Coordinates of C-alpha atoms in Angstrom, one line a residue:
M235 CA -63.6 132.7 -59.7
L236 CA -62.8 133.7 -56.2
P237 CA -64.3 131.9 -53.3
R238 CA -67.5 133.3 -51.6
L239 CA -66.7 133.5 -47.8
L240 CA -69.1 133.4 -44.8
L241 CA -68.2 133.4 -41.1
T242 CA -69.4 130.0 -39.6
G243 CA -70.7 131.9 -36.7
L244 CA -73.4 132.9 -39.0
L245 CA -74.8 129.4 -39.9
L246 CA -77.8 127.8 -38.0
A247 CA -77.1 125.4 -35.3
P248 CA -78.1 121.6 -36.4
S249 CA -81.5 121.1 -36.4
A250 CA -82.9 118.0 -34.6
H251 CA -82.8 114.6 -36.0
A252 CA -85.2 114.1 -38.8
Q253 CA -87.2 111.0 -39.4
M254 CA -86.2 109.3 -42.8
T255 CA -88.3 106.7 -44.7
F256 CA -87.4 104.6 -47.7
T257 CA -90.0 105.3 -50.6
A258 CA -88.2 103.4 -53.2
L259 CA -85.6 100.6 -53.4
H260 CA -84.0 99.8 -56.8
G261 CA -81.9 96.4 -56.7
A262 CA -80.5 95.1 -53.7
V263 CA -80.2 97.6 -50.8
S264 CA -78.7 96.7 -47.5
A265 CA -79.2 97.8 -43.9
L266 CA -76.0 97.3 -41.8
E267 CA -76.2 97.3 -37.9
M268 CA -73.8 96.4 -35.3
K269 CA -74.9 93.4 -32.7
K270 CA -72.5 92.3 -30.1
G271 CA -69.4 94.0 -32.1
V272 CA -70.2 92.1 -35.2
Q273 CA -71.7 94.1 -38.3
R274 CA -74.8 92.3 -39.6
A275 CA -76.3 93.0 -43.0
R276 CA -80.1 92.6 -44.0
P277 CA -82.0 93.9 -46.9
A278 CA -83.8 97.1 -46.5
K279 CA -87.3 97.6 -47.0
R280 CA -89.5 100.1 -48.8
G281 CA -91.6 102.2 -46.1
E282 CA -88.6 101.2 -43.3
A283 CA -87.4 104.1 -41.3
L284 CA -83.8 104.7 -41.3
R285 CA -82.4 104.3 -37.8
P286 CA -79.7 106.3 -36.2
G287 CA -76.6 103.8 -35.7
H288 CA -77.5 102.0 -38.8
S289 CA -75.6 102.5 -42.2
Y290 CA -77.1 101.7 -45.7
L291 CA -75.3 100.3 -48.6
T292 CA -76.2 99.9 -52.5
P293 CA -74.2 97.8 -54.5
K294 CA -73.4 98.3 -58.1
G295 CA -76.7 98.8 -59.8
S296 CA -78.7 99.6 -56.9
Q297 CA -80.2 102.8 -55.6
A298 CA -82.4 104.1 -52.6
I299 CA -84.8 107.1 -52.5
F300 CA -85.9 108.3 -49.0
V301 CA -87.7 111.1 -47.8
T302 CA -87.6 113.1 -44.4
N303 CA -90.4 114.5 -42.5
D304 CA -89.5 118.0 -43.3
G305 CA -89.9 117.3 -47.2
T306 CA -86.4 116.6 -48.2
W307 CA -86.1 114.0 -51.1
L308 CA -82.5 112.0 -51.0
R309 CA -81.3 109.4 -53.6
L310 CA -78.4 107.4 -52.5
G311 CA -76.7 106.4 -55.9
S312 CA -75.0 103.0 -56.8
E313 CA -72.2 101.9 -54.8
S314 CA -72.9 104.1 -52.0
K315 CA -72.9 104.0 -48.3
I316 CA -74.2 106.3 -45.7
E317 CA -74.2 106.1 -42.0
V318 CA -77.2 107.8 -40.0
S319 CA -76.7 109.3 -36.4
A320 CA -78.7 111.6 -34.3
E321 CA -76.8 114.5 -35.7
G322 CA -78.0 113.5 -39.5
I323 CA -76.6 111.6 -42.7
R324 CA -72.9 111.0 -43.6
L325 CA -71.9 110.1 -46.8
L326 CA -69.2 107.4 -46.5
T327 CA -68.6 106.8 -50.0
G328 CA -70.2 107.3 -53.5
S329 CA -73.0 109.7 -54.1
L330 CA -76.3 111.2 -52.6
R331 CA -78.5 113.7 -54.5
V332 CA -80.5 115.9 -52.7
L333 CA -83.8 118.1 -53.2
H334 CA -84.2 120.2 -50.2
A335 CA -87.2 122.6 -50.4
P336 CA -89.6 121.9 -47.1
R337 CA -92.8 123.6 -46.9
L338 CA -92.8 126.6 -44.4
Q339 CA -94.9 125.6 -41.3
R340 CA -96.5 127.6 -38.5
G341 CA -95.8 130.9 -39.9
D342 CA -91.9 130.2 -40.3
N343 CA -89.9 132.9 -42.0
E344 CA -87.5 130.8 -43.3
S345 CA -86.9 126.9 -44.1
R346 CA -84.9 124.9 -41.6
A347 CA -81.4 124.2 -42.1
F348 CA -80.6 121.0 -43.4
H349 CA -77.2 119.2 -42.8
L350 CA -75.0 116.6 -44.4
S351 CA -71.4 115.6 -43.7
T352 CA -68.6 113.2 -45.2
P353 CA -65.6 112.0 -43.3
D354 CA -63.7 115.5 -44.3
A355 CA -66.4 118.1 -44.9
R356 CA -69.6 119.6 -43.8
L357 CA -72.5 120.9 -46.1
T358 CA -75.4 123.2 -45.0
T359 CA -78.4 124.2 -47.1
H360 CA -82.0 125.8 -46.4
E361 CA -83.2 125.1 -50.1
A362 CA -81.2 123.6 -52.7
K363 CA -80.8 120.7 -55.4
F364 CA -77.5 119.2 -55.6
T365 CA -75.2 116.2 -55.6
L366 CA -72.6 115.2 -53.2
T367 CA -70.0 112.8 -53.5
Y368 CA -67.1 111.4 -51.5
R369 CA -64.2 109.3 -52.7
P370 CA -62.6 107.8 -49.5
V371 CA -59.1 106.7 -51.4
T372 CA -58.4 110.7 -52.1
R373 CA -60.8 112.0 -49.5
Q374 CA -62.4 114.1 -52.0
T375 CA -65.7 116.0 -51.2
A376 CA -67.5 117.2 -54.0
A377 CA -70.8 119.5 -54.3
Y378 CA -72.4 120.0 -57.7
V379 CA -75.1 122.4 -57.2
E380 CA -78.1 122.8 -59.6
K381 CA -80.2 125.2 -57.8
G382 CA -80.0 127.1 -54.4
L383 CA -77.3 127.7 -52.2
V384 CA -74.9 125.2 -50.2
T385 CA -72.2 126.3 -47.7
L386 CA -69.4 123.9 -47.5
T387 CA -67.1 123.9 -44.2
R388 CA -64.2 121.7 -42.9
P389 CA -65.2 121.0 -39.4
G390 CA -62.4 121.8 -36.6
A391 CA -60.2 123.9 -39.3
S392 CA -61.0 127.3 -40.4
S393 CA -63.8 129.9 -39.5
E394 CA -64.5 130.3 -43.2
A395 CA -66.9 128.5 -45.6
V396 CA -67.3 128.2 -49.1
L397 CA -70.7 129.3 -50.6
I398 CA -71.6 127.0 -53.7
H399 CA -74.5 128.8 -55.9
G400 CA -76.6 127.2 -58.3
G401 CA -74.8 126.5 -61.4
E402 CA -71.8 125.8 -59.8
Y403 CA -69.5 123.1 -58.0
A404 CA -66.7 122.8 -55.5
E405 CA -64.3 120.0 -54.7
N406 CA -62.5 119.4 -51.5
L407 CA -59.5 117.2 -51.5
G408 CA -58.0 115.7 -48.2
D409 CA -56.6 117.9 -45.8
E410 CA -57.4 121.4 -47.7
V411 CA -59.3 123.5 -45.4
A412 CA -61.7 124.5 -48.0
P413 CA -62.1 124.3 -51.7
R414 CA -59.9 127.2 -53.3
R415 CA -62.6 128.2 -55.5
T416 CA -66.1 127.4 -56.9
L417 CA -66.5 126.9 -60.7
P418 CA -69.0 126.9 -63.1
M419 CA -71.0 123.9 -63.9
T420 CA -69.9 122.4 -67.1
P421 CA -71.7 120.0 -69.5
E422 CA -69.1 117.3 -68.2
K423 CA -70.1 117.9 -64.6
L424 CA -73.8 117.8 -65.6
A425 CA -73.2 114.3 -67.5
L426 CA -71.5 112.9 -64.5
I427 CA -74.7 113.7 -62.2
K428 CA -76.7 111.8 -64.7
K429 CA -74.2 108.8 -64.7
L430 CA -74.3 108.5 -61.2
M431 CA -77.9 108.5 -61.0
L432 CA -78.7 105.0 -63.0
E433 CA -82.4 105.1 -62.5
E434 CA -84.8 107.0 -64.4
P435 CA -87.6 108.8 -62.4
K436 CA -90.8 107.0 -62.5
S437 CA -92.8 109.7 -60.9
K438 CA -92.5 113.7 -60.1
K439 CA -91.5 112.6 -56.5
D440 CA -88.7 110.6 -58.0
A441 CA -87.2 113.4 -60.3
L442 CA -84.4 113.9 -58.1

C-alpha cells in the first residue's frame, strides 16, 4: 500500500491550548514540576487541571483519563509520560489513547483540529479514535487508527505528510522523514492496543 500524501500547507494552524482535567486515576499517577531547577513529584488528583509546564507519569499498573474542554477524551497508558505546554500534549514514552469527536459549536462547519506530538513526530486529527505510542530507545512513533483520519508529519523535515485512515497504522523510526507506508490493522495490533490499556472501562465515557 502506497503512502497517502498531503501538503502540510493544507493543515490547519494549531488551535489554542485546551483546558484539560483528570476525570479518573487508576493507581499512583504523578504530577512533575520544576521548582528552582529541581523536578518535584506529587500525587495527581481527580478533578485536577493539567497545567502547562508540568509532566505526568503513570508507573506500571497505573493509568489516567482526562478530558479537554472541547470534548476530547484521552487515556494515558501504564508506564507512560506526557508533558503539557501551551502548544498541547507531547508523549515522551508509553501510550496515549485518543477519542477526538468534539461537538460542533456556534454553527461551525467542521470540528477543530486537535494536535499531539512525540519528540520525533506530530499528529493532527479533526475526528478520530486512535492509539499513539512512543519508544524513546528506538525513537519509534506509531499511530494505530481505529476510526477517522490522522495526519502524521515530521516537523522541520519534509513538506509531505502521511494520512492514516481508520483500520490502518503507521510507524515512524528515528530519522525517517515519514513512514514509508501505512498498513492495514491486524488482530495482533488490535491485541496490542488492548494490552496497553490495562483497565476495563467502567462507564461509557471511559470506553476509550
